[in-house]
CSV table of C-alpha atoms in Angstrom, one decimal:
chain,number,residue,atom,x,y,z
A,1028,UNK,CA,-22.6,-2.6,23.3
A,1029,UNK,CA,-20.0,-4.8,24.7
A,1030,UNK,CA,-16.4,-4.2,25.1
A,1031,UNK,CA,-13.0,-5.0,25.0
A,1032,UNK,CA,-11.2,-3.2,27.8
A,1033,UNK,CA,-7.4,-3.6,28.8
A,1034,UNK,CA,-6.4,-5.1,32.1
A,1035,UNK,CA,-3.7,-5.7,34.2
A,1036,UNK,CA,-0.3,-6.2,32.7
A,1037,UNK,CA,-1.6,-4.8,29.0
A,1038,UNK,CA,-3.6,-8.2,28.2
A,1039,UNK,CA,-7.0,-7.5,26.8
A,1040,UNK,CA,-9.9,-9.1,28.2
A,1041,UNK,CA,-13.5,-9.2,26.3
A,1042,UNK,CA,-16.9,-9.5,26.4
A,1043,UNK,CA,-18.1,-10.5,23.5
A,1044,UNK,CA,-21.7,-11.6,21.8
A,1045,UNK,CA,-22.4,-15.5,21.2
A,1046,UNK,CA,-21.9,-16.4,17.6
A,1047,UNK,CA,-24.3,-19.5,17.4
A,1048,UNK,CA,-23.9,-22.8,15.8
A,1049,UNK,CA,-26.0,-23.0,12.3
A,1050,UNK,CA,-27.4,-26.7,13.5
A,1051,UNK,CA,-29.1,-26.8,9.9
A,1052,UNK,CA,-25.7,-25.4,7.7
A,1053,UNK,CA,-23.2,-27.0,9.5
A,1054,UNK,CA,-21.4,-23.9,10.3
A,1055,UNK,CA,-21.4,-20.7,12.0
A,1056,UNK,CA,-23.6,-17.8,11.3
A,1057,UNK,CA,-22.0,-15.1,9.5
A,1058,UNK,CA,-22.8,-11.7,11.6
A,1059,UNK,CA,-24.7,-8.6,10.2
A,1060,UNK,CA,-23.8,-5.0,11.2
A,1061,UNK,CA,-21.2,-5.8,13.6
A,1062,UNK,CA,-18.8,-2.7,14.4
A,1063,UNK,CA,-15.6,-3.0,16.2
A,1064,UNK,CA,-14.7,0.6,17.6
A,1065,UNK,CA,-11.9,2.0,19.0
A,1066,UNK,CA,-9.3,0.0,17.1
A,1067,UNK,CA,-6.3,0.9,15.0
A,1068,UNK,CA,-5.8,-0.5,11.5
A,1069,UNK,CA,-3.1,-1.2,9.7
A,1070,UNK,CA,-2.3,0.6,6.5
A,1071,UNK,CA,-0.4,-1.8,4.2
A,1072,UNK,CA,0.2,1.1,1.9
A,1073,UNK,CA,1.8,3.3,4.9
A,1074,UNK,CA,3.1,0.5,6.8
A,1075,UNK,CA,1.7,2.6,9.7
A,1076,UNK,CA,-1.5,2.2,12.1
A,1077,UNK,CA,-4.2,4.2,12.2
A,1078,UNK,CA,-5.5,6.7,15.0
A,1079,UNK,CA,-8.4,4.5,17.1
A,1080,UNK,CA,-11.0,4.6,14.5
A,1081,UNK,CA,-13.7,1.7,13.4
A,1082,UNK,CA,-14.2,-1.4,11.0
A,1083,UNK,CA,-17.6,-2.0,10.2
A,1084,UNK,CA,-18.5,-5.6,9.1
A,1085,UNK,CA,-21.6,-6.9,7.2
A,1086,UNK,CA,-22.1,-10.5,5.1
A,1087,UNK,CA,-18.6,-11.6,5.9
A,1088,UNK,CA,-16.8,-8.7,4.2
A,1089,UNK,CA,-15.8,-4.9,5.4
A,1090,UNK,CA,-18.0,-2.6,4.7
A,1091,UNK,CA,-16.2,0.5,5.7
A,1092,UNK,CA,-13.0,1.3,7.3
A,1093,UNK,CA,-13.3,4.9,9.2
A,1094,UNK,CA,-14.7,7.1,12.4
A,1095,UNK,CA,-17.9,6.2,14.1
A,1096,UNK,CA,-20.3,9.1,13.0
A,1097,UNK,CA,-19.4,7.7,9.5
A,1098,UNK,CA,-19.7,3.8,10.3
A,1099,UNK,CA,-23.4,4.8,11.7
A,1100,UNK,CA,-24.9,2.2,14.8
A,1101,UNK,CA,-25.1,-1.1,13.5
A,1102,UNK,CA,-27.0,-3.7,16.5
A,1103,UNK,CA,-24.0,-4.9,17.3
A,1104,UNK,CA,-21.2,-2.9,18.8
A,1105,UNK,CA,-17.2,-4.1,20.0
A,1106,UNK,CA,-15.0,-1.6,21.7
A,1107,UNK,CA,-11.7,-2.4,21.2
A,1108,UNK,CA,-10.1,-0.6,23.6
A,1109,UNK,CA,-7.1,0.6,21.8
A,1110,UNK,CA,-6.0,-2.7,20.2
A,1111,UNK,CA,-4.2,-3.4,16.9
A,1112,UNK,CA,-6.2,-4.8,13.7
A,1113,UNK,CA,-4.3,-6.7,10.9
A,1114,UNK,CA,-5.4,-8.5,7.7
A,1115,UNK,CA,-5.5,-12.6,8.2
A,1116,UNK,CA,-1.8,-13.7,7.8
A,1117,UNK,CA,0.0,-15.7,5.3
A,1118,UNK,CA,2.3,-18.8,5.7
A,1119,UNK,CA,4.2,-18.7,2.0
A,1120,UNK,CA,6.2,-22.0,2.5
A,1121,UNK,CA,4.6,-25.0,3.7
A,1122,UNK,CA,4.7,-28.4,3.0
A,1123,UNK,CA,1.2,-30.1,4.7
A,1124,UNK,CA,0.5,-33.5,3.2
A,1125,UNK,CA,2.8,-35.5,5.8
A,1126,UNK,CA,0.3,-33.9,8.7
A,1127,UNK,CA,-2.3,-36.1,7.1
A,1128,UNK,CA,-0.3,-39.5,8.4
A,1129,UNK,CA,-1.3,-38.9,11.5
A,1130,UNK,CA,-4.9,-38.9,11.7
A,1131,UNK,CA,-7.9,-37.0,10.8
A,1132,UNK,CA,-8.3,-35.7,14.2
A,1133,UNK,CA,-4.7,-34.5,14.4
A,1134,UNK,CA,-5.6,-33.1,11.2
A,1135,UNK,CA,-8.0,-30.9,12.7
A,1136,UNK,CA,-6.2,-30.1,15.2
A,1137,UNK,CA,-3.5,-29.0,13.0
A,1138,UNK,CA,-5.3,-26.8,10.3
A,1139,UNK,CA,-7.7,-25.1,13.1
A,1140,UNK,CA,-4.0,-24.7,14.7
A,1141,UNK,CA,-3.5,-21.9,12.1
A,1142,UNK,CA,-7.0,-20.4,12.1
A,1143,UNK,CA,-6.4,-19.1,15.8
A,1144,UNK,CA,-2.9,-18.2,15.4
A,1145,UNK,CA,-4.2,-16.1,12.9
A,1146,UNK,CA,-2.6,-17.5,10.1
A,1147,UNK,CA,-5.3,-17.4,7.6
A,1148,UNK,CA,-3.9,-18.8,4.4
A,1149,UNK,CA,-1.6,-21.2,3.5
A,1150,UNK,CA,0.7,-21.6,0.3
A,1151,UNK,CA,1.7,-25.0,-0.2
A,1152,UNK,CA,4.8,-25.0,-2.3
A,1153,UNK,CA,5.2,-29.2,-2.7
A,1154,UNK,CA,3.0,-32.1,-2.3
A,1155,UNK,CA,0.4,-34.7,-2.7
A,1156,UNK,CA,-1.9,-32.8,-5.3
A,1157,UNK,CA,-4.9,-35.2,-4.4
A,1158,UNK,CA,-4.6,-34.9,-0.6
A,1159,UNK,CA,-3.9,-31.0,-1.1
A,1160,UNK,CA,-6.9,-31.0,-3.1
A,1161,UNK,CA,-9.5,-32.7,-0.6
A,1162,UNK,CA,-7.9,-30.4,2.3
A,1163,UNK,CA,-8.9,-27.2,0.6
A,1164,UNK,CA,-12.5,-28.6,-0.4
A,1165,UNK,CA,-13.0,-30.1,3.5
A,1166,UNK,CA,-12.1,-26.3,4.3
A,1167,UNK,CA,-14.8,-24.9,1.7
A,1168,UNK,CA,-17.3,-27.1,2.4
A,1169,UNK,CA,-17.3,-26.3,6.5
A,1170,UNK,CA,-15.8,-29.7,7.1
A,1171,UNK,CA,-12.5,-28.7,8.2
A,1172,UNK,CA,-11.8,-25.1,10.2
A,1173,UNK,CA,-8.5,-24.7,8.5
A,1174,UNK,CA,-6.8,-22.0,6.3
A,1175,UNK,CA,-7.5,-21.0,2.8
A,1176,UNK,CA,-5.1,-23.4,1.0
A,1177,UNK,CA,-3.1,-22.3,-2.4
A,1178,UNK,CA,-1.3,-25.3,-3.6
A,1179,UNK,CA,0.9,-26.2,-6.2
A,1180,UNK,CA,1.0,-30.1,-6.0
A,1181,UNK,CA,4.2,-32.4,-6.3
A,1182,UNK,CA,7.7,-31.8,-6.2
A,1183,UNK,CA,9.1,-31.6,-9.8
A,1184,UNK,CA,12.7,-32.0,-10.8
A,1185,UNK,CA,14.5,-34.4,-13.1
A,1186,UNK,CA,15.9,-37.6,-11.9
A,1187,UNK,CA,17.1,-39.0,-9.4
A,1188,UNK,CA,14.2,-37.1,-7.2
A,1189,UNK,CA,15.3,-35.7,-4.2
A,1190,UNK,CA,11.9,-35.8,-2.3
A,1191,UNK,CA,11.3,-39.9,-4.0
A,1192,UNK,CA,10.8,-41.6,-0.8
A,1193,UNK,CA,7.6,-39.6,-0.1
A,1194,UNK,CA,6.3,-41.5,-2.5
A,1195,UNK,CA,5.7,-44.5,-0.8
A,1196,UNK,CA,2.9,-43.0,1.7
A,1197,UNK,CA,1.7,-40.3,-1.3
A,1198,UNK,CA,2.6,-41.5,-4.9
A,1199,UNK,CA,3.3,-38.8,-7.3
A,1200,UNK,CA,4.3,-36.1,-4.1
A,1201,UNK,CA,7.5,-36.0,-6.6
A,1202,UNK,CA,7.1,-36.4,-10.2
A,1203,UNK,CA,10.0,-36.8,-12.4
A,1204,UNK,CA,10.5,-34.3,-15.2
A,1205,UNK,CA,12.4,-35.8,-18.5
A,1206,UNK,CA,10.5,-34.6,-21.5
A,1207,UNK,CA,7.8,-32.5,-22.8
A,1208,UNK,CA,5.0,-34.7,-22.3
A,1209,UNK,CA,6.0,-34.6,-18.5
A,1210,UNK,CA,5.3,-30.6,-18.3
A,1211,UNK,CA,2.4,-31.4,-20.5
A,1212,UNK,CA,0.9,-33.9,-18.2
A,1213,UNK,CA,1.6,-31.6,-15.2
A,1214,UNK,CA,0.4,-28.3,-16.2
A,1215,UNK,CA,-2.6,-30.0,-16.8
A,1216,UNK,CA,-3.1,-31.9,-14.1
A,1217,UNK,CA,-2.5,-29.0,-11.4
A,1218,UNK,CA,-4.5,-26.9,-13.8
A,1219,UNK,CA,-7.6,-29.0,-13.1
A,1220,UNK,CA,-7.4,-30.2,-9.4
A,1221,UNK,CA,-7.8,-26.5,-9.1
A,1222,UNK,CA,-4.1,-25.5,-7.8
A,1223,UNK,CA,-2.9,-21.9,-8.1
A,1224,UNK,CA,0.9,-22.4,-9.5
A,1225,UNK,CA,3.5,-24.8,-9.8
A,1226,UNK,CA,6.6,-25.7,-7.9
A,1227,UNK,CA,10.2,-25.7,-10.0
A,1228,UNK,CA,12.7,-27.6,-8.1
A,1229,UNK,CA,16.2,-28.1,-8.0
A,1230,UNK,CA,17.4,-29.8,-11.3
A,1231,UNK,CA,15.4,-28.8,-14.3
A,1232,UNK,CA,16.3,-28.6,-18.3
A,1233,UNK,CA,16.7,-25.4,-19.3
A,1234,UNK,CA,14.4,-25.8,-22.5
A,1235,UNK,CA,11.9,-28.1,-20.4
A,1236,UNK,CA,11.3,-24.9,-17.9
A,1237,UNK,CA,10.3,-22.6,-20.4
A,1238,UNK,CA,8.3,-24.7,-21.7
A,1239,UNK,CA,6.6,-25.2,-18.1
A,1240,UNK,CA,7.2,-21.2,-17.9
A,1241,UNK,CA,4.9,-20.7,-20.7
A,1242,UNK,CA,2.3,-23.3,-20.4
A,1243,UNK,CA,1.5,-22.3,-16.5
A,1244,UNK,CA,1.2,-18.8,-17.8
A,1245,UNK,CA,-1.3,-19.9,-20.8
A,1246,UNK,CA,-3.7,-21.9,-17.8
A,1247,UNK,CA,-3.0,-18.5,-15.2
A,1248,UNK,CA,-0.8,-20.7,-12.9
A,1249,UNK,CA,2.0,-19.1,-11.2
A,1250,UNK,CA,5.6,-20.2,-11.1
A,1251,UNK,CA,7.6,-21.1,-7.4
A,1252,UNK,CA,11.4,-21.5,-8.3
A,1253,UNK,CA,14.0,-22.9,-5.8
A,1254,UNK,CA,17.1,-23.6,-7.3
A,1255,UNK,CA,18.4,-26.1,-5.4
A,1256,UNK,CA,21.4,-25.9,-3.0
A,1257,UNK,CA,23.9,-23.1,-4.1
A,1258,UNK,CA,26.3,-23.5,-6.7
A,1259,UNK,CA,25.8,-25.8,-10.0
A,1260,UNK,CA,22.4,-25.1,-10.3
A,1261,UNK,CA,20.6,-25.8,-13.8
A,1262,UNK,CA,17.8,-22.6,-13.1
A,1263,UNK,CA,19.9,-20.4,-11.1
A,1264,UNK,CA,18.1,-17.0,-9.6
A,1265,UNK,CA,18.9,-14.8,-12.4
A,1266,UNK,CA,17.7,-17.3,-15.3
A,1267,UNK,CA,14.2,-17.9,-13.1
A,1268,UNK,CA,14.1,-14.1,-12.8
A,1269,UNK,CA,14.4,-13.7,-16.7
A,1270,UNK,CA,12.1,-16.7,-17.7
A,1271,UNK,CA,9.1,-14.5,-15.9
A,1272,UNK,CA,8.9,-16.1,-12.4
A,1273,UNK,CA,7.5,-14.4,-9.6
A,1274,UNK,CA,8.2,-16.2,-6.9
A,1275,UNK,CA,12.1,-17.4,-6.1
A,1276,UNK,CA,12.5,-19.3,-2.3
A,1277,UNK,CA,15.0,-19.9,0.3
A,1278,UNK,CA,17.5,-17.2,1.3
A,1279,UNK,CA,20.5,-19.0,0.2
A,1280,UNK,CA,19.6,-19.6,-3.5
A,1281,UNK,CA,20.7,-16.7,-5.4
A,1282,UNK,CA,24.3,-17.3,-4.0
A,1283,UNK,CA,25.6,-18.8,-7.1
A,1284,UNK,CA,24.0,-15.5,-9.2
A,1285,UNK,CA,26.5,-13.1,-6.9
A,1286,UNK,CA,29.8,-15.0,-6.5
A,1287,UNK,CA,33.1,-12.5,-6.9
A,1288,UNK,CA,34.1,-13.0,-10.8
A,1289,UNK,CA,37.0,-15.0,-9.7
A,1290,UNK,CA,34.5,-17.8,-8.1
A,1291,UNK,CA,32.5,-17.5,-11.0
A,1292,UNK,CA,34.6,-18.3,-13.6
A,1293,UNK,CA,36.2,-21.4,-11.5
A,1294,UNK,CA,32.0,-22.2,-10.8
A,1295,UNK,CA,31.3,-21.6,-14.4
A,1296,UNK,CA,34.6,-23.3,-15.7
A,1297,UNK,CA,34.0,-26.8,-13.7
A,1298,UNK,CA,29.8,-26.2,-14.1
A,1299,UNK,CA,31.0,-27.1,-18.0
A,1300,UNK,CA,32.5,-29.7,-17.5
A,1301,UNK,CA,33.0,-33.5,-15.5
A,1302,UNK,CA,35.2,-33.6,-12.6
A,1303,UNK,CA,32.3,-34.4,-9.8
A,1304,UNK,CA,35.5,-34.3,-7.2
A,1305,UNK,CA,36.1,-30.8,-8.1
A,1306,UNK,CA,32.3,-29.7,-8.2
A,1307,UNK,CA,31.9,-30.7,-4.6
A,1308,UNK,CA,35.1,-29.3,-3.1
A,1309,UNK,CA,34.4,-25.8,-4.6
A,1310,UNK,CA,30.9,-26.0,-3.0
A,1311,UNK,CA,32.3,-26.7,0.2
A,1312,UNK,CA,35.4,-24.9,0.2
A,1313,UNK,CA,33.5,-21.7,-0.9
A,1314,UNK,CA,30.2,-22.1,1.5
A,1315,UNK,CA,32.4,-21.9,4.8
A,1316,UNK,CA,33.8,-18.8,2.9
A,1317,UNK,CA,30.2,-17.3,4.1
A,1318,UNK,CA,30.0,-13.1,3.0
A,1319,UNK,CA,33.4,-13.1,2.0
A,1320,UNK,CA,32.4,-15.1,-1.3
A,1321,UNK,CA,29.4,-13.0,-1.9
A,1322,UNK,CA,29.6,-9.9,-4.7
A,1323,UNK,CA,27.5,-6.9,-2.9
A,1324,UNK,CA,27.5,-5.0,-5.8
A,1325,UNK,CA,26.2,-8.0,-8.0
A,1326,UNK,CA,23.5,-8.5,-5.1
A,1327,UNK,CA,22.4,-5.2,-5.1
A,1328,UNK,CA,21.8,-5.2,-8.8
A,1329,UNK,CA,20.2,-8.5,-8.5
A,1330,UNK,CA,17.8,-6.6,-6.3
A,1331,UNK,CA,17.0,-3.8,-8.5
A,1332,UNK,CA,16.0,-6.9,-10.8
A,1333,UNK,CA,13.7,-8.0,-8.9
A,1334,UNK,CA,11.8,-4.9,-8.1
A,1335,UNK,CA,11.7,-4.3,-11.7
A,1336,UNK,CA,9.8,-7.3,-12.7
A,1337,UNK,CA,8.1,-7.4,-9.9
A,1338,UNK,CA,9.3,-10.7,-8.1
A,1339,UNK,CA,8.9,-11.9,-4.4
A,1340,UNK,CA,11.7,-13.3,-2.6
A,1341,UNK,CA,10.5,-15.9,-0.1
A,1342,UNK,CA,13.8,-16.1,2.7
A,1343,UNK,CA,12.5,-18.9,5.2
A,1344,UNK,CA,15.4,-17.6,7.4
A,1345,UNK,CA,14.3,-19.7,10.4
A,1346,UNK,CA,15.4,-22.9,8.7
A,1347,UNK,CA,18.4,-21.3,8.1
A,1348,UNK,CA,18.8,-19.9,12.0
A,1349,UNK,CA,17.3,-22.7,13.7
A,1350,UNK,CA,17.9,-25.9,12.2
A,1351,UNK,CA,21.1,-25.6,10.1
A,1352,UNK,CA,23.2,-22.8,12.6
A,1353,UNK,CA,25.2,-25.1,14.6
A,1354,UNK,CA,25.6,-28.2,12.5
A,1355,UNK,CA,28.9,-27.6,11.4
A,1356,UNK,CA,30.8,-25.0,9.4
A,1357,UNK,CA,29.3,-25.5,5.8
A,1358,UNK,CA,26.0,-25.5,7.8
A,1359,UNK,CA,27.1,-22.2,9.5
A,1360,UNK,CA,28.3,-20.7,6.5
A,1361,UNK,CA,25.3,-21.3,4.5
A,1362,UNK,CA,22.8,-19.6,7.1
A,1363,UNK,CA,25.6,-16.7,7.1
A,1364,UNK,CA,25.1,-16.2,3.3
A,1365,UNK,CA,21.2,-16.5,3.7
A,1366,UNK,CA,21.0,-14.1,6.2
A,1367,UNK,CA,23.1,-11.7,4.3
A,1368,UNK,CA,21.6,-11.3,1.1
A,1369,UNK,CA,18.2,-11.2,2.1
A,1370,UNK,CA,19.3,-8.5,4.6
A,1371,UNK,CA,20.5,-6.8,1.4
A,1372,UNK,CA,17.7,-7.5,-0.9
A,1373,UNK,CA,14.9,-5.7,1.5
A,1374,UNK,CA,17.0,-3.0,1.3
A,1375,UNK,CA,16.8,-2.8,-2.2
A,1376,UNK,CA,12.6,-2.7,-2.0
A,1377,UNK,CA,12.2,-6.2,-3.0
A,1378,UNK,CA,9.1,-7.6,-2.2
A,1379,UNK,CA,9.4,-10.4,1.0
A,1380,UNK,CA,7.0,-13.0,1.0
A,1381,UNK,CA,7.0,-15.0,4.9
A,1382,UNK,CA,7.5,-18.9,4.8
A,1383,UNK,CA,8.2,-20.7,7.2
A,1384,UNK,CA,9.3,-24.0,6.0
A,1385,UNK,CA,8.7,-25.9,9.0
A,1386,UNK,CA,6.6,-28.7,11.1
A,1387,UNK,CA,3.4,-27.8,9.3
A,1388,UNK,CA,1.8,-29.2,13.0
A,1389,UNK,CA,3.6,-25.5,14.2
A,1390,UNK,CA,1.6,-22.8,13.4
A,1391,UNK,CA,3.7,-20.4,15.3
A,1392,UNK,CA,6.6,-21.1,13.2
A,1393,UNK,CA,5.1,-18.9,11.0
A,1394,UNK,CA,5.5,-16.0,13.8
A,1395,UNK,CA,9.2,-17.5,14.1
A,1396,UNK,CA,9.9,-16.4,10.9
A,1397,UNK,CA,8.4,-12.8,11.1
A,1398,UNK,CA,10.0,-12.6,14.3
A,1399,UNK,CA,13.8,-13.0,13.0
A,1400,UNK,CA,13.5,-11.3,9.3
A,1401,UNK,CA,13.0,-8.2,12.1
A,1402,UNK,CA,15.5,-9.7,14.3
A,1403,UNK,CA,18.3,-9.5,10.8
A,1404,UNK,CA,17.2,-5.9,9.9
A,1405,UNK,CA,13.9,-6.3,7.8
A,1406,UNK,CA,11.8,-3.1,9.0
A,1407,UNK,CA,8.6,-4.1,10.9
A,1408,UNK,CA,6.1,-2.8,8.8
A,1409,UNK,CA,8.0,-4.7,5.0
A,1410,UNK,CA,7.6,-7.9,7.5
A,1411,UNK,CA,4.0,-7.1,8.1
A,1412,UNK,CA,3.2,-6.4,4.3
A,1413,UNK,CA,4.9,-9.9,3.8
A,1414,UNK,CA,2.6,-11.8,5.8
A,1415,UNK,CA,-0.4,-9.9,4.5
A,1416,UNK,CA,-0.8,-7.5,1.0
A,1417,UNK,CA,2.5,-8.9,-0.7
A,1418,UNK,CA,1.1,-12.4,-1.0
A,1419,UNK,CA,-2.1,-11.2,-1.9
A,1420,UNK,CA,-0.6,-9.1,-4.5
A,1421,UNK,CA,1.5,-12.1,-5.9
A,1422,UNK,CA,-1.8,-14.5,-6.2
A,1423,UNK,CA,-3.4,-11.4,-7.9
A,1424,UNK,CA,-6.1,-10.9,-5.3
A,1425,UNK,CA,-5.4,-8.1,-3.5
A,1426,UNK,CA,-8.2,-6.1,-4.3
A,1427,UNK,CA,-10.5,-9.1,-1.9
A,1428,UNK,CA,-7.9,-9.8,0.7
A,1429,UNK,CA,-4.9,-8.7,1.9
A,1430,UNK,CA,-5.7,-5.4,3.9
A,1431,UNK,CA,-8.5,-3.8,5.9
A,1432,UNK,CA,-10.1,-2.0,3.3
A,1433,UNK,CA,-14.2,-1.5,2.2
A,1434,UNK,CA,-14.6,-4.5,0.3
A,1435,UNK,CA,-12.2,-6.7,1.2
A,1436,UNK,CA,-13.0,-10.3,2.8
A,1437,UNK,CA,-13.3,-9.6,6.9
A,1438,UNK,CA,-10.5,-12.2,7.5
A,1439,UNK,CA,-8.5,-9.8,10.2
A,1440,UNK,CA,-6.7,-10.9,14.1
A,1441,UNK,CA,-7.1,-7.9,16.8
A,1442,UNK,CA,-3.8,-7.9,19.4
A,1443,UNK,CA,-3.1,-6.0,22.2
A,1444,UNK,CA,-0.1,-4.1,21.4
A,1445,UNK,CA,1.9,-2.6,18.4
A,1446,UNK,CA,3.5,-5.3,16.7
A,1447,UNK,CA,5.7,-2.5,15.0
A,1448,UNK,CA,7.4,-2.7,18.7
A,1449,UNK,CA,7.4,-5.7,19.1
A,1450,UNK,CA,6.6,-8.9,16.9
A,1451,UNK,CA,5.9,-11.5,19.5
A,1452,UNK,CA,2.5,-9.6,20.3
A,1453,UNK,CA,1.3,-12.0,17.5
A,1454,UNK,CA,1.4,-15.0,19.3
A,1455,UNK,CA,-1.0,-14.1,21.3
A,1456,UNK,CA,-4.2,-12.6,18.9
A,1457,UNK,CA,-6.4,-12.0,21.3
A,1458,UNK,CA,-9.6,-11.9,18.2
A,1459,UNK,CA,-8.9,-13.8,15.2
A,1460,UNK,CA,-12.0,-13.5,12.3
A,1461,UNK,CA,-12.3,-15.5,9.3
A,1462,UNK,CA,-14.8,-14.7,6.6
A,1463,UNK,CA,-16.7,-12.6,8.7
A,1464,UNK,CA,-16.9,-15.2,11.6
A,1465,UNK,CA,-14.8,-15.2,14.9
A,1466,UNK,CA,-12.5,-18.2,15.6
A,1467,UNK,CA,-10.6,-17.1,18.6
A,1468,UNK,CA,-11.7,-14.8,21.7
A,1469,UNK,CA,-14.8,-16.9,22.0
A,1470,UNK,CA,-13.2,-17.8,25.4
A,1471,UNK,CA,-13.5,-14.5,26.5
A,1472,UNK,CA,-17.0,-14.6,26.5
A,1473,UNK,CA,-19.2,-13.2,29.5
A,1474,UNK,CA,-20.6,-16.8,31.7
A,1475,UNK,CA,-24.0,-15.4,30.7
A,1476,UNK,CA,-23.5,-15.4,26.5
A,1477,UNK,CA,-21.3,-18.6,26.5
C-alpha cells in the first residue's frame, strides 16, 4: 500500500508507485486495479463532498465510487489521507492557435501547462480550424500531453472582420459571412475537420444565422453566440436565446436585452436608423451609466429564460476585472455591468460555464476566473459544477465525463483542502490523472520508485 499522508502546514506529501514509460506505445501504461482510499469526492449533483470514502480505477475509467469493503483489494492501493477529489476541469473560453507562433516546444510546454493544472479540457471558441485540428490529433495520438480539445474553428461575422489581421499568420482564423453559400461552406467544413460547434460573432444577418442555426443542428454541431460589444447588436442575447443557442459568452453581452424602456426605445429608435454620431454617444454615454442603466426585473426574467431552455452563460469576468477595470470610465462601467448581471443570473439557476478568455500560455487563468465568479457572489459549489458537469452536460457527454461516477473516464485532480473554503487550493493539485494515467505528483515519488 502506499500513501498519501498530510504534513506540516496542511500540504500533502506522497509516495506513490512508478507509472512506466510504454518504450514500444509511445505513452504511459494505463494502470489496472488501482484504488485511492481515504478521499472525499465531489458530488456534482449535491455540490457537496463526500465522507472519506474510495475511487476504484481500472482500464482508464472508474469503476466504482464507494467504501473499501465494497471497492474490494485491488494490487495497488493510495491512501489519500483526507484529500479532496474532483472531475478534470474545463477551460470554456480559449483562443489557442496564436500559442502555436512560438514554437513547437513552447507548444508543449503550454498544452502540458494545463494537464498539471488540472485543466483537462479545453473549448476553443475561435481560430485556425487546421492548426486546431492537428492539436487535438497530436493530443490523441500520444504526441502532445495536452488537454482534450473541443473547437469550433474561425471567427465568423460579416464584414469588415474584427479578428482580419489574424489572418496573415493563420488565413481563414476569420471568415467573412455575406451569403448563404458562406454558412454552407462553413457548416461543412467544421463539420468534417471534426469540430464540436460553431462560433457566432459580433455582426451577423439575422436570416443568415438561422440558417447557420439550423444547419449546425442538422450535422449535431453546437452554437457559441457573443454578440458583440453592448448596444446595437444584430443577434442580441434574447434573439440567440430564441434561435435555439446554448451557449451565449461574455458577461457584458445581454446589456442591450435589459436596458430600462426609456434606453430602449432611444437604443431601438437610433438602431433603425443612420445617425453613426448618435449611435456612438448613446453607447458611451449609457456604459459609464454602469447598473443604473440596467432593468433588474428584465434581467431576472431573462434568467428564467435561460434555465427554461436550458442555456449556459459563459461570464469570463476576469477580462472584465483584470484587464478592462481601470482603463477609464467606459472601461469601468462596462466590467460594472458584467459583474452585475451575471451576479444576477446565477441567482436565477442559470447554468455558468468557466472561461477564461486569456493568455492561452496561462493555465491558471482558468483558476483566476473560478476564483472571482466566487469572489462576486457565485456559490462555490455552481463555480465547481461550471468547471466540471455543466460543460459536460452542454457537449452532451456527461454520462463519460464530467463527475466521479462508475463509468465515467478517470480524468480527476486530488487537493489538499476543501476548495468549497477556499478556491485557491486549486492551484496547487497535488495528483492530477488523465485517462486513467497520472500527470502530476510523480514528483512526489519515494527515491527508490522514481
Amino acid at each position: 500500500m502506499t500513501a498519501i499522508h498530510r504534513g506540516k502546514g496542511g500540504r500533502v506529501a506522497a509516495a506513490y508507485f512508478l507509472l512506466v514509460v510504454c518504450s514500444s506505445c509511445g505513452g504511459p501504461e494505463q494502470p489496472s486495479g488501482l484504488l485511492i482510499s481515504n478521499v472525499r469526492v465531489f458530488d456534482v449533483q449535491t455540490g457537496t463532498f463526500s465522507a472519506p470514502s474510495g475511487i476504484l480505477i481500472r482500464g482508464g475509467e472508474i469503476h466504482a465510487v464507494g467504501s473499501g469493503s465494497e471497492l474490494g483489494e485491488p494490487e495497488r492501493t493510495l491512501d489519500a489521507g483526507g484529500a479532496f477529489a474532483l472531475p478534470g476541469l474545463w477551460d470554456s473560453h480559449v483562443h489557442i492557435t496564436a500559442m502555436t507562433l512560438a514554437g513547437d516546444d513552447s507548444v508543449r510546454t503550454n498544452l502540458s501547462g494545463y494537464v498539471r493544472q488540472g485543466v483537462l479540457y479545453l473549448r476553443d471558441v475561435g481560430g485556425h480550424l487546421q492548426t486546431l485540428r492537428s492539436l487535438r490529433d497530436r493530443i490523441r495520438s500520444g504526441d502532445l500531453m495536452g488537454p482534450e480539445i473541443l473547437f469550433a474553428g474561425p471567427m465568423t461575422e460579416r464584414p469588415p472582420l474584427t479578428w482580419g489581421a489574424y489572418n496573415r499568420d493563420f488565413p481563414g482564423y476569420a471568415v467573412p459571412i455575406e451569403i448563404p453559400a458562406d454558412v454552407d461552406s462553413l457548416v461543412a467544413s467544421v463539420a468534417r475537420a471534426g469540430g464540436s460547434h460553431l462560433k457566432v460573432f459580433g455582426a451577423w444577418d439575422p436570416g443568415l444565422f438561422r440558417r447557420a442555426v439550423r444547419l449546425a443542428h442538422e450535422r449535431g454541431l453546437k452554437i457559441v453566440v457573443d454578440p458583440g460589444l453592448p448596444f446595437f447588436q444584430d443577434i442580441p442575447f434574447d434573439t440567440a436565446l430564441a434561435a435555439g443557442a446554448k451557449s451565449l459568452e461574455h458577461g457584458h453581452t445581454p446589456w442591450q436585452t435589459v436596458l430600462p424602456p426609456d434606453l430602449k426605445e432611444i437604443h431601438d429608435r437610433l438602431q433603425a436608423g443612420t445617425d453613426e454620431d448618435a449611435t456612438v454617444d448613446f453607447r458611451l454615454r449609457t456604459v459609464v451609466l454602469g447598473r443604473e442603466a440596467i432593468d433588474f426585473a428584465a434581467l431576472r426574467a431573462l434568467g428564467d429564460r435561460m434555465v427554461a431552455s436550458g442555456a449556459y452563460f459563459c461570464p469570463t469576468i476576469r477580462v472584465m476585472e483584470e484587464e478592462w477595470r481601470g482603463q477609464g470610465d467606459t472601461w469601468d462601467g462596462l466590467a460594472a455591468a458584467a459583474v452585475e448581471m451575471t451576479r444576477a443570473l446565477a441567482e436565477r439557476g442559470v447554468s455558468l460555464l468557466v472561461g477564461s478568455d486569456g493568455d492561452p500560455r496561462d493555465a491558471t487563468a482558468t483558476i483566476r476566473e473560478m476564483e472571482l465568479l466566487v469572489g462576486l457572489g457565485v456559490p462555490p459549489a455552481q463555480v465547481l459544477r461550471a468547471a466540471t458537469i455543466n460543460p459536460a452536460r452542454w457537449i452532451g457527454r456527461d454520462d463519460e465525463i464530467g463527475s466521479l461516477t462508475s463509468g465515467m473516464k478517470a480524468d480527476l485532480i486530488l487537493v489538499d483542502s476543501d476548495p468549497l473554503q477556499d478556491m485557491r487550493v486549486l492551484r496547487s493539485p497535488v495528483l492530477v490523472m488523465q485517462d486513467g494515467v497520472v500527470r502530476r505528483g510523480q514528483n512526489l515519488l519515494p527515491p527508490e520508485s522514481r
